CSV table of C-alpha atoms and ligand atoms in Angstrom, one decimal:
chain,number,residue,atom,x,y,z
A,1,UNK,CA,-15.0,-14.9,18.5
A,2,UNK,CA,-12.9,-13.3,15.6
A,3,UNK,CA,-9.5,-12.4,16.2
A,4,UNK,CA,-8.1,-9.2,14.3
A,5,UNK,CA,-4.5,-8.3,13.3
A,6,UNK,CA,-3.0,-5.7,15.6
A,7,UNK,CA,-3.2,-2.4,13.6
A,8,UNK,CA,-4.2,-0.2,16.5
A,9,UNK,CA,-0.9,2.0,16.4
A,10,UNK,CA,-0.7,2.1,12.3
A,11,UNK,CA,-2.0,5.6,11.5
A,12,UNK,CA,-0.2,8.7,13.0
A,13,UNK,CA,-2.5,10.0,16.2
A,14,UNK,CA,-1.9,13.6,17.0
A,15,UNK,CA,-1.7,12.3,20.8
A,16,UNK,CA,-0.3,9.4,21.8
A,17,UNK,CA,-2.8,7.7,24.8
A,18,UNK,CA,-1.5,5.9,27.4
A,19,UNK,CA,-2.3,2.0,27.2
A,20,UNK,CA,-5.3,0.5,28.3
A,21,UNK,CA,-6.8,-3.2,28.2
A,22,UNK,CA,-10.3,-1.7,26.8
A,23,UNK,CA,-12.0,-3.8,23.7
A,24,UNK,CA,-10.1,-2.4,20.8
A,25,UNK,CA,-6.9,-3.9,22.1
A,26,UNK,CA,-9.2,-7.3,23.2
A,27,UNK,CA,-10.2,-7.4,19.7
A,28,UNK,CA,-6.3,-7.8,18.6
A,29,UNK,CA,-4.7,-9.3,21.4
A,30,UNK,CA,-3.5,-12.5,20.8
A,31,UNK,CA,-2.1,-10.9,17.3
A,32,UNK,CA,-0.9,-8.6,19.8
A,33,UNK,CA,1.5,-10.6,22.5
A,34,UNK,CA,2.8,-13.0,19.9
A,35,UNK,CA,4.1,-10.4,17.6
A,36,UNK,CA,5.3,-8.0,20.3
A,37,UNK,CA,6.9,-10.6,22.8
A,38,UNK,CA,9.5,-13.0,22.2
A,39,UNK,CA,9.0,-16.2,23.2
A,40,UNK,CA,5.7,-16.1,24.4
A,41,UNK,CA,3.9,-19.3,22.6
A,42,UNK,CA,7.0,-21.3,24.1
A,43,UNK,CA,6.3,-19.8,27.8
A,44,UNK,CA,2.9,-19.7,28.1
A,45,UNK,CA,2.8,-23.7,26.9
A,46,UNK,CA,5.8,-24.9,29.5
A,47,UNK,CA,3.5,-22.6,31.7
A,48,UNK,CA,1.9,-25.7,31.9
A,49,UNK,CA,4.3,-27.9,31.9
A,50,UNK,CA,5.9,-26.5,35.0
A,51,UNK,CA,2.5,-26.1,37.2
A,52,UNK,CA,2.0,-29.9,36.4
A,53,UNK,CA,5.2,-30.2,38.9
A,54,UNK,CA,4.6,-28.0,41.5
A,55,UNK,CA,0.3,-28.2,41.3
A,56,UNK,CA,-1.2,-30.7,44.3
A,57,UNK,CA,-4.4,-32.0,44.9
A,58,UNK,CA,-7.5,-30.4,45.8
A,59,UNK,CA,-5.5,-26.6,45.7
A,60,UNK,CA,-5.8,-23.5,43.4
A,61,UNK,CA,-4.0,-22.6,41.0
A,62,UNK,CA,-4.2,-19.0,40.0
A,63,UNK,CA,-3.4,-17.3,36.5
A,64,UNK,CA,-3.5,-13.1,37.6
A,65,UNK,CA,-3.5,-10.8,34.8
A,66,UNK,CA,-5.1,-13.3,33.2
A,67,UNK,CA,-6.1,-11.7,30.0
A,68,UNK,CA,-8.0,-14.0,27.4
A,69,UNK,CA,-6.7,-17.1,29.7
A,70,UNK,CA,-4.4,-18.4,27.4
A,71,UNK,CA,-1.7,-19.3,31.0
A,72,UNK,CA,-5.2,-20.7,32.7
A,73,UNK,CA,-5.9,-22.8,28.9
A,74,UNK,CA,-2.1,-24.0,29.2
A,75,UNK,CA,-2.8,-24.9,32.9
A,76,UNK,CA,-6.3,-27.3,31.7
A,77,UNK,CA,-4.3,-28.6,29.1
A,78,UNK,CA,-1.2,-30.2,31.8
A,79,UNK,CA,-2.5,-30.3,35.1
A,80,UNK,CA,-3.6,-33.7,35.5
A,81,UNK,CA,-3.7,-33.4,40.0
A,82,UNK,CA,-7.3,-34.3,41.0
A,83,UNK,CA,-9.7,-31.7,43.1
A,84,UNK,CA,-7.2,-28.4,41.2
A,85,UNK,CA,-9.2,-26.0,40.1
A,86,UNK,CA,-8.1,-22.6,38.5
A,87,UNK,CA,-8.7,-19.1,39.4
A,88,UNK,CA,-8.1,-16.9,36.2
A,89,UNK,CA,-7.8,-13.0,37.5
A,90,UNK,CA,-8.4,-9.6,35.9
A,91,UNK,CA,-9.7,-6.3,36.5
A,92,UNK,CA,-10.1,-5.5,32.2
A,93,UNK,CA,-13.9,-6.0,31.9
A,94,UNK,CA,-13.2,-6.1,28.0
A,95,UNK,CA,-11.0,-9.5,28.9
A,96,UNK,CA,-12.9,-10.8,31.2
A,97,UNK,CA,-15.5,-10.9,29.5
A,98,UNK,CA,-14.1,-12.4,26.2
A,99,UNK,CA,-11.9,-14.3,28.6
A,100,UNK,CA,-15.4,-16.5,29.5
A,101,UNK,CA,-15.8,-17.0,26.1
A,102,UNK,CA,-12.6,-18.6,25.0
A,103,UNK,CA,-12.9,-20.8,28.0
A,104,UNK,CA,-16.6,-21.9,27.6
A,105,UNK,CA,-15.2,-22.7,24.0
A,106,UNK,CA,-12.2,-24.9,25.7
A,107,UNK,CA,-15.0,-26.9,27.9
A,108,UNK,CA,-16.8,-27.8,24.4
A,109,UNK,CA,-13.9,-28.9,23.0
A,110,UNK,CA,-12.1,-31.1,25.7
A,111,UNK,CA,-13.4,-33.4,28.5
A,112,UNK,CA,-12.6,-33.8,32.6
A,113,UNK,CA,-11.0,-30.4,32.4
A,114,UNK,CA,-10.1,-28.7,35.5
A,115,UNK,CA,-13.0,-26.7,37.0
A,116,UNK,CA,-11.9,-23.1,36.5
A,117,UNK,CA,-13.4,-19.8,38.1
A,118,UNK,CA,-12.5,-16.2,35.7
A,119,UNK,CA,-12.8,-13.4,38.4
A,120,UNK,CA,-13.3,-9.4,37.0
A,121,UNK,CA,-11.1,-8.4,40.2
A,122,UNK,CA,-7.9,-5.9,41.2
A,123,UNK,CA,-5.0,-8.9,42.2
A,124,UNK,CA,-4.4,-5.6,44.6
A,125,UNK,CA,-7.4,-5.8,46.6
A,126,UNK,CA,-8.3,-9.9,46.4
A,127,UNK,CA,-8.1,-12.3,49.0
A,128,UNK,CA,-5.9,-15.6,47.6
A,129,UNK,CA,-6.6,-18.7,48.7
A,130,UNK,CA,-4.4,-21.5,49.6
A,131,UNK,CA,-2.8,-22.0,46.7
A,132,UNK,CA,0.2,-24.5,44.9
A,133,UNK,CA,0.7,-22.5,41.2
A,134,UNK,CA,0.4,-18.8,41.1
A,135,UNK,CA,1.0,-18.0,37.7
A,136,UNK,CA,2.0,-14.0,36.8
A,137,UNK,CA,2.3,-13.9,32.7
A,138,UNK,CA,3.8,-10.3,32.1
A,139,UNK,CA,1.5,-8.9,35.0
A,140,UNK,CA,3.5,-7.1,37.7
A,141,UNK,CA,5.2,-4.9,34.9
A,142,UNK,CA,1.6,-3.1,35.0
A,143,UNK,CA,1.6,-3.2,38.8
A,144,UNK,CA,2.7,0.2,40.2
A,145,UNK,CA,6.2,0.1,41.0
A,146,UNK,CA,5.7,0.9,45.2
A,147,UNK,CA,2.5,-1.6,45.3
A,148,UNK,CA,4.8,-5.0,44.3
A,149,UNK,CA,6.6,-6.4,47.3
A,150,UNK,CA,3.1,-5.9,49.1
A,151,UNK,CA,1.7,-7.9,46.5
A,152,UNK,CA,4.4,-10.8,46.2
A,153,UNK,CA,4.9,-11.2,50.1
A,154,UNK,CA,0.4,-12.2,49.5
A,155,UNK,CA,1.1,-13.9,47.1
A,156,UNK,CA,3.9,-16.0,49.2
A,157,UNK,CA,1.7,-16.3,52.0
A,158,UNK,CA,-1.3,-17.9,50.4
A,159,UNK,CA,1.4,-20.6,48.5
A,160,UNK,CA,2.0,-23.9,49.8
A,161,UNK,CA,4.5,-25.8,50.3
A,162,UNK,CA,5.9,-27.5,47.1
A,163,UNK,CA,4.4,-25.0,45.4
A,164,UNK,CA,5.6,-22.1,43.0
A,165,UNK,CA,5.0,-18.8,41.9
A,166,UNK,CA,6.3,-18.9,37.9
A,167,UNK,CA,6.3,-14.8,37.1
A,168,UNK,CA,7.0,-13.6,33.7
A,169,UNK,CA,7.9,-10.0,33.5
A,170,UNK,CA,10.0,-7.8,29.9
A,171,UNK,CA,13.0,-6.8,31.6
A,172,UNK,CA,15.5,-3.8,31.9
A,173,UNK,CA,19.1,-3.9,32.5
A,174,UNK,CA,21.6,-1.8,33.9
A,175,UNK,CA,24.3,-2.1,31.8
A,176,UNK,CA,24.1,0.5,29.3
A,177,UNK,CA,25.3,-1.5,26.1
A,178,UNK,CA,23.5,-4.5,27.2
A,179,UNK,CA,20.2,-2.7,27.4
A,180,UNK,CA,20.7,-1.3,24.0
A,181,UNK,CA,21.2,-4.5,22.5
A,182,UNK,CA,18.7,-6.1,23.7
A,183,UNK,CA,16.1,-3.6,23.4
A,184,UNK,CA,17.3,-3.2,19.0
A,185,UNK,CA,17.4,-6.9,19.0
A,186,UNK,CA,13.6,-6.3,20.6
A,187,UNK,CA,12.4,-3.8,18.0
A,188,UNK,CA,14.1,-6.4,15.3
A,189,UNK,CA,11.3,-8.8,16.6
A,190,UNK,CA,8.8,-6.4,15.9
A,191,UNK,CA,9.8,-5.1,12.3
A,192,UNK,CA,10.4,-8.9,11.3
A,193,UNK,CA,6.7,-9.4,12.6
A,194,UNK,CA,5.5,-6.5,10.4
A,195,UNK,CA,4.9,-3.6,12.5
A,196,UNK,CA,5.8,-0.3,11.2
A,197,UNK,CA,8.4,1.9,12.8
A,198,UNK,CA,5.4,4.2,13.2
A,199,UNK,CA,4.0,1.7,15.0
A,200,UNK,CA,6.6,0.7,16.9
A,201,UNK,CA,7.1,4.4,18.3
A,202,UNK,CA,3.2,5.2,19.0
A,203,UNK,CA,3.3,1.7,20.8
A,204,UNK,CA,6.6,2.6,22.9
A,205,UNK,CA,4.8,5.8,24.2
A,206,UNK,CA,1.6,4.7,24.8
A,207,UNK,CA,3.1,1.8,26.8
A,208,UNK,CA,5.9,4.2,29.2
A,209,UNK,CA,4.1,5.4,31.6
A,210,UNK,CA,2.1,2.2,32.4
A,211,UNK,CA,4.6,-0.4,32.2
A,212,UNK,CA,7.5,-0.3,34.4
A,213,UNK,CA,10.1,-3.0,33.8
A,214,UNK,CA,12.6,-3.8,36.6
A,215,UNK,CA,15.8,-5.6,35.4
A,216,UNK,CA,16.2,-9.4,37.0
A,217,UNK,CA,18.5,-8.2,40.2
A,218,UNK,CA,15.6,-5.9,41.1
A,219,UNK,CA,13.4,-9.0,40.6
A,220,UNK,CA,15.4,-11.6,42.4
A,221,UNK,CA,15.9,-9.1,45.1
A,222,UNK,CA,12.4,-8.0,45.8
A,223,UNK,CA,11.2,-11.5,45.6
A,224,UNK,CA,13.7,-12.8,48.1
A,225,UNK,CA,12.6,-9.6,50.5
A,226,UNK,CA,8.4,-11.0,50.0
A,227,UNK,CA,9.9,-14.5,51.8
A,228,UNK,CA,10.6,-16.5,48.6
A,229,UNK,CA,13.4,-18.9,48.9
A,230,UNK,CA,14.8,-19.3,45.8
A,231,UNK,CA,14.3,-17.7,42.3
A,232,UNK,CA,15.1,-20.0,39.2
A,233,UNK,CA,15.3,-17.9,35.7
A,234,UNK,CA,13.7,-21.1,33.4
A,235,UNK,CA,13.4,-19.0,30.0
A,236,UNK,CA,14.9,-15.6,28.7
A,237,UNK,CA,14.2,-14.5,25.1
A,238,UNK,CA,15.9,-11.0,24.5
A,239,UNK,CA,14.3,-8.6,27.1
A,240,UNK,CA,11.5,-11.3,28.2
A,241,UNK,CA,12.1,-13.4,31.2
A,242,UNK,CA,9.8,-16.2,33.4
A,243,UNK,CA,11.0,-17.1,36.7
A,244,UNK,CA,10.1,-19.6,38.9
A,245,UNK,CA,9.8,-18.7,43.0
A,246,UNK,CA,10.1,-21.2,45.4
A,247,UNK,CA,8.4,-20.5,48.6
B,1,GEK,N1,-4.2,-4.8,39.0
B,1,GEK,C1,-4.8,-5.7,38.3
B,1,GEK,N2,-5.4,-6.4,38.6
B,1,GEK,C2,-5.9,-7.3,37.5
B,1,GEK,N3,-5.3,-7.4,36.8
B,1,GEK,C3,-4.3,-6.8,36.1
B,1,GEK,C4,-4.1,-5.8,36.9
B,1,GEK,N4,-3.3,-4.9,36.4
B,1,GEK,C5,-3.1,-5.1,35.1
B,1,GEK,N5,-4.2,-6.5,35.1
B,1,GEK,C6,-4.1,-7.1,33.5
B,1,GEK,O1,-3.2,-7.7,33.2
B,1,GEK,C7,-2.6,-7.7,31.8
B,1,GEK,C8,-1.6,-7.8,31.4
B,1,GEK,S1,-1.4,-8.7,30.1
B,1,GEK,C9,-1.1,-10.8,30.9
B,1,GEK,C10,-0.9,-11.4,29.3
B,1,GEK,C11,-1.9,-12.8,30.0
B,1,GEK,N6,-1.5,-13.2,31.1
B,1,GEK,C12,-0.8,-13.6,28.9
B,1,GEK,O2,-0.2,-14.7,29.3
B,1,GEK,O3,-1.9,-13.8,27.8
B,1,GEK,C13,-0.2,-8.5,29.7
B,1,GEK,C14,0.6,-7.8,28.5
B,1,GEK,O4,0.2,-6.9,27.5
B,1,GEK,O5,2.0,-7.3,27.9
B,1,GEK,C15,-3.9,-7.3,31.6
B,1,GEK,O6,-5.0,-8.1,30.7
B,1,GEK,C16,-4.4,-6.5,32.2
B,1,GEK,O7,-5.7,-6.2,33.0
B,2,PPY,O1,4.9,-4.2,22.9
B,2,PPY,C1,5.9,-4.3,23.8
B,2,PPY,O2,6.9,-3.3,23.6
B,2,PPY,C2,6.0,-5.1,24.8
B,2,PPY,O3,6.7,-4.7,25.5
B,2,PPY,C3,5.0,-5.6,25.5
B,2,PPY,C4,3.8,-5.7,25.3
B,2,PPY,C5,2.8,-6.3,25.0
B,2,PPY,C6,1.6,-6.4,25.1
B,2,PPY,C7,0.9,-5.4,25.2
B,2,PPY,C8,1.4,-4.5,26.3
B,2,PPY,C9,2.8,-4.6,25.9
C-alpha cells in the first residue's frame, strides 16, 4: 500500500482530461487530498467525534463517497455505541479495492472495531437502510446538480430521529470579492504545499467539469427542501466547510 506524492499534473499535458477517480489517483490520493483541501485532517478526525454524539445502538453509519475510507476509519476510532456498523460506499472500483486493504490493516491493528462493509455502488442508486449517521465528506460536489435534492431527500428519509447528516463541501460565494479572495487564498494554500503554477492550473481544468461547488446558502436551502429541520455549520477553512444537518 505505497503512498506516493501527487505529481499527476506536474508535466504539461496537451489536453487535460476530465478528473476521474482511477488507479493513478488512488496511488496519490492521501497526499493529494491533504495538500489540496485546507482543514481536511481536522474535519476527518472531528467527524468521528461528532458522529459519536449522534450514533445510536444497532444502527447503520454511512460513509458516502468513502474513497480510501479515511472517514470510516475515524468513525471506527470514535464511535462506541453497541451494535453499530459502518457502510462505506464508493463507485470507483480502484478506490474500493484499496479502501478494503486499508480497513483490513486497521482491523489488524485495533481490537473491537465496529464491523464495516465496503460497497462498490452508485449512491444515487443505493437503497438506504435506517441510519443514525450519514457522512458525505466532499462527495456531493461530484454529484450532478440536478440529482442532489433527490439524493438528500432519500438520505433524510433514512435518518432516524436524533441522527445527523454531516456534509463537507468546497464552497463558492455569491459575493465576487469574497469568492476571489477565498479562491486566491486556496491557491496560496496549494503553493505553500508545494504545488507548482502548472499543477494548480492543470488540476483546475481537470476538475472544472466534474466538481461543481454550491454556495452555503444553496446548501442550506436544499437541505431544508429535502426535509432537514436545522443546518449547523461547524467548520470552515477558506472555501471548504462542513455542516451538520438535523432531521
Ligand atoms: N455517484 C457516486 N457514488 C458513489 N461514490 C461516488 C459517486 N460520485 C463520486 N463518488 C466518489 O466520491 C469520492 C469523492 S472524494 C471523497 C473523500 C473521502 N470522503 C475522504 O474523506 O477521504 C472527494 C475529493 O476527491 O475531493 C470519490 O472517491 C468518488 O469515487
Ligand atoms: O484540488 C482542488 O482544487 C479541490 O478543490 C479539491 C479536490 C481534492 C481532491 C480531488 C479533487 C478535488
